[in-house]
PDB file of C-alpha atoms in Angstrom:
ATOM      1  CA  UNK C 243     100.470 101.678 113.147  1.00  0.00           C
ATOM      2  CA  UNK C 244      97.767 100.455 114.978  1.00  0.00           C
ATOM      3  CA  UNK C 245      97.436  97.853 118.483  1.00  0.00           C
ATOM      4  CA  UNK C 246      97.644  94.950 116.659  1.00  0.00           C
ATOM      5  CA  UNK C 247     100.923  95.897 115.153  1.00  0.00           C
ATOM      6  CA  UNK C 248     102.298  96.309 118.732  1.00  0.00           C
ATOM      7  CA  UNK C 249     100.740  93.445 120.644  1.00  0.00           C
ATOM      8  CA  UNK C 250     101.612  91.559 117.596  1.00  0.00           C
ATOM      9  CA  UNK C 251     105.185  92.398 117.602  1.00  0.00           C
ATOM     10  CA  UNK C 252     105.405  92.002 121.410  1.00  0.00           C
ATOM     11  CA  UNK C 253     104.420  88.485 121.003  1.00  0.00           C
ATOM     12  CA  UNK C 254     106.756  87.456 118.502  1.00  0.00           C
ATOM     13  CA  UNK C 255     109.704  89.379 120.441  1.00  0.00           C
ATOM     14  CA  UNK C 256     108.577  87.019 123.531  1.00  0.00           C
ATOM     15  CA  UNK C 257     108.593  83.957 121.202  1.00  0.00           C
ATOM     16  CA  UNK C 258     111.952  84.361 120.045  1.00  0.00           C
ATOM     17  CA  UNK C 259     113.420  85.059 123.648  1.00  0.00           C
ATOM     18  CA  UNK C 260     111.103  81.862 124.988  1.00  0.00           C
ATOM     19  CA  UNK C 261     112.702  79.816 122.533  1.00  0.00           C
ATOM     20  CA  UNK C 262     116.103  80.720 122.899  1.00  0.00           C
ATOM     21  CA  UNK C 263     115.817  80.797 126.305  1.00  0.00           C
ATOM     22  CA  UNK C 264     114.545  76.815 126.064  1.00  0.00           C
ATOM     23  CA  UNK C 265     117.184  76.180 123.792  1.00  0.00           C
ATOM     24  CA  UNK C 266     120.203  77.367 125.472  1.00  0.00           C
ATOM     25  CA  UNK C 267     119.019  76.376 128.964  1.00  0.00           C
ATOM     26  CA  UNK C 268     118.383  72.620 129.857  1.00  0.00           C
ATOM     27  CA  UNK C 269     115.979  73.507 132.627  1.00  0.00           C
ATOM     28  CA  UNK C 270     114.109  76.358 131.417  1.00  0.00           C
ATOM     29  CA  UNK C 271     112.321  77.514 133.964  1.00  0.00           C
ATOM     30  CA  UNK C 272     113.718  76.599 136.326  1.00  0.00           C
ATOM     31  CA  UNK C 273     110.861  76.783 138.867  1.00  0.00           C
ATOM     32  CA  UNK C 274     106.802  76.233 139.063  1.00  0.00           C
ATOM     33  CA  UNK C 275     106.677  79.757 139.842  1.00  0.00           C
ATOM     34  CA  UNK C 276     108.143  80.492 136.454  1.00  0.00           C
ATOM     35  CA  UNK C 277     106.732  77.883 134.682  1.00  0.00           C
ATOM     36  CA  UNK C 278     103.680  79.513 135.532  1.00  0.00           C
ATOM     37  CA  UNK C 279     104.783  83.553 134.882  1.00  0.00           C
ATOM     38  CA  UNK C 280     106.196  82.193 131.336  1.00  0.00           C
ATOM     39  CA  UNK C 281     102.548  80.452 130.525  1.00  0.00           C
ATOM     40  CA  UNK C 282     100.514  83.444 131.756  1.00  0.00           C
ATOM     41  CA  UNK C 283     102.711  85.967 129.811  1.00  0.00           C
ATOM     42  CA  UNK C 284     102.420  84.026 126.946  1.00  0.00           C
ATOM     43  CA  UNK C 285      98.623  83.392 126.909  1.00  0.00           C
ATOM     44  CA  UNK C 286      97.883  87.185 127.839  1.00  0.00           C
ATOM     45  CA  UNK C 287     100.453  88.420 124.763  1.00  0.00           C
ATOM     46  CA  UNK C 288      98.348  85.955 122.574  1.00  0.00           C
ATOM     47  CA  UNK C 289      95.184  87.167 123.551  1.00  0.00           C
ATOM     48  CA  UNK C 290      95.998  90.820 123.700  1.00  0.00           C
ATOM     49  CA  UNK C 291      97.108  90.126 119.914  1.00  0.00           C
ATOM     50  CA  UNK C 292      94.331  88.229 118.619  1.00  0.00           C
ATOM     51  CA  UNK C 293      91.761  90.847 120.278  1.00  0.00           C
ATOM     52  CA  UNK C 294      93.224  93.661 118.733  1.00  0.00           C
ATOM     53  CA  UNK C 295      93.490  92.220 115.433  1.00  0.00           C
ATOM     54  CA  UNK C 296      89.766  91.559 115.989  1.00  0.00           C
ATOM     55  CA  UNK C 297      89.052  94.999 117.142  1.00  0.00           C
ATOM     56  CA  UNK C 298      90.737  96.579 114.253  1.00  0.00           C
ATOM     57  CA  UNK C 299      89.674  94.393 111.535  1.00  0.00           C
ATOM     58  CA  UNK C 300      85.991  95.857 113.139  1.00  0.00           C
ATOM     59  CA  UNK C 301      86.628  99.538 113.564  1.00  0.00           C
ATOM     60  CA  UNK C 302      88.316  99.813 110.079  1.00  0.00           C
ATOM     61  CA  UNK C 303      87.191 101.929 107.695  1.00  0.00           C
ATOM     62  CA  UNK C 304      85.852 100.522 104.452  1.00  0.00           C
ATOM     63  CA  UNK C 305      87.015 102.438 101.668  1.00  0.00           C
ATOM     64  CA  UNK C 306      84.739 102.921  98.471  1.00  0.00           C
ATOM     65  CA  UNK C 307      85.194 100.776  95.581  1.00  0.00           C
ATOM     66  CA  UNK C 308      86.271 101.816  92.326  1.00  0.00           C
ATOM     67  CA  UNK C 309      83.659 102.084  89.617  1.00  0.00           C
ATOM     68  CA  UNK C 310      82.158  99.045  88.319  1.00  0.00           C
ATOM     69  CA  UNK C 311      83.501  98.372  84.775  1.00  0.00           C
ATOM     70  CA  UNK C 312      87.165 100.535  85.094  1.00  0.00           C
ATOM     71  CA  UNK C 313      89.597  98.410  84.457  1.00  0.00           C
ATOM     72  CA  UNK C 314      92.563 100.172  85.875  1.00  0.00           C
ATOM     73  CA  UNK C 315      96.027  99.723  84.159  1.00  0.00           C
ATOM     74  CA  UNK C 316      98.909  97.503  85.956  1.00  0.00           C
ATOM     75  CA  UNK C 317     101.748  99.693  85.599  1.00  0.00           C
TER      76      UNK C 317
END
């Protein structure tokens, strides 16, 4: 499991409570205040997400390719 995995996760946990939250509740949120925390929550979970799939996708280790010309069998 890597960062990605986690931030990732994080922000889809936060989209499904956002959501229901908006759903269920006519004036969700309630305040400017909130309106605010809810936006800056959401824009640092998205951007902690898409950095970390950025830095893994980086830092990964490329594994060697099999030898040209094996043709390797599907079962």
């Amino acid at each position: 499991m890597n960062a990605f995995h986690v931030c990732g996760g994080l922000l889809a946990l936060w989209a499904l409570l956002v959501s229901y939250l908006g759903v269920t509740r006519e004036n969700f949120p309630a305040t400017d205040r909130a309106m605010k925390l809810v936006g800056a929550i959401s824009v640092t979970l998205a951007v902690l997400a898409i950095g970390s799939a950025i830095y893994t996708g980086a830092t990964e280790k490329k594994e060697p390719a099999g030898e040209p010309g094996v043709i390797l069998p599907l079962f």
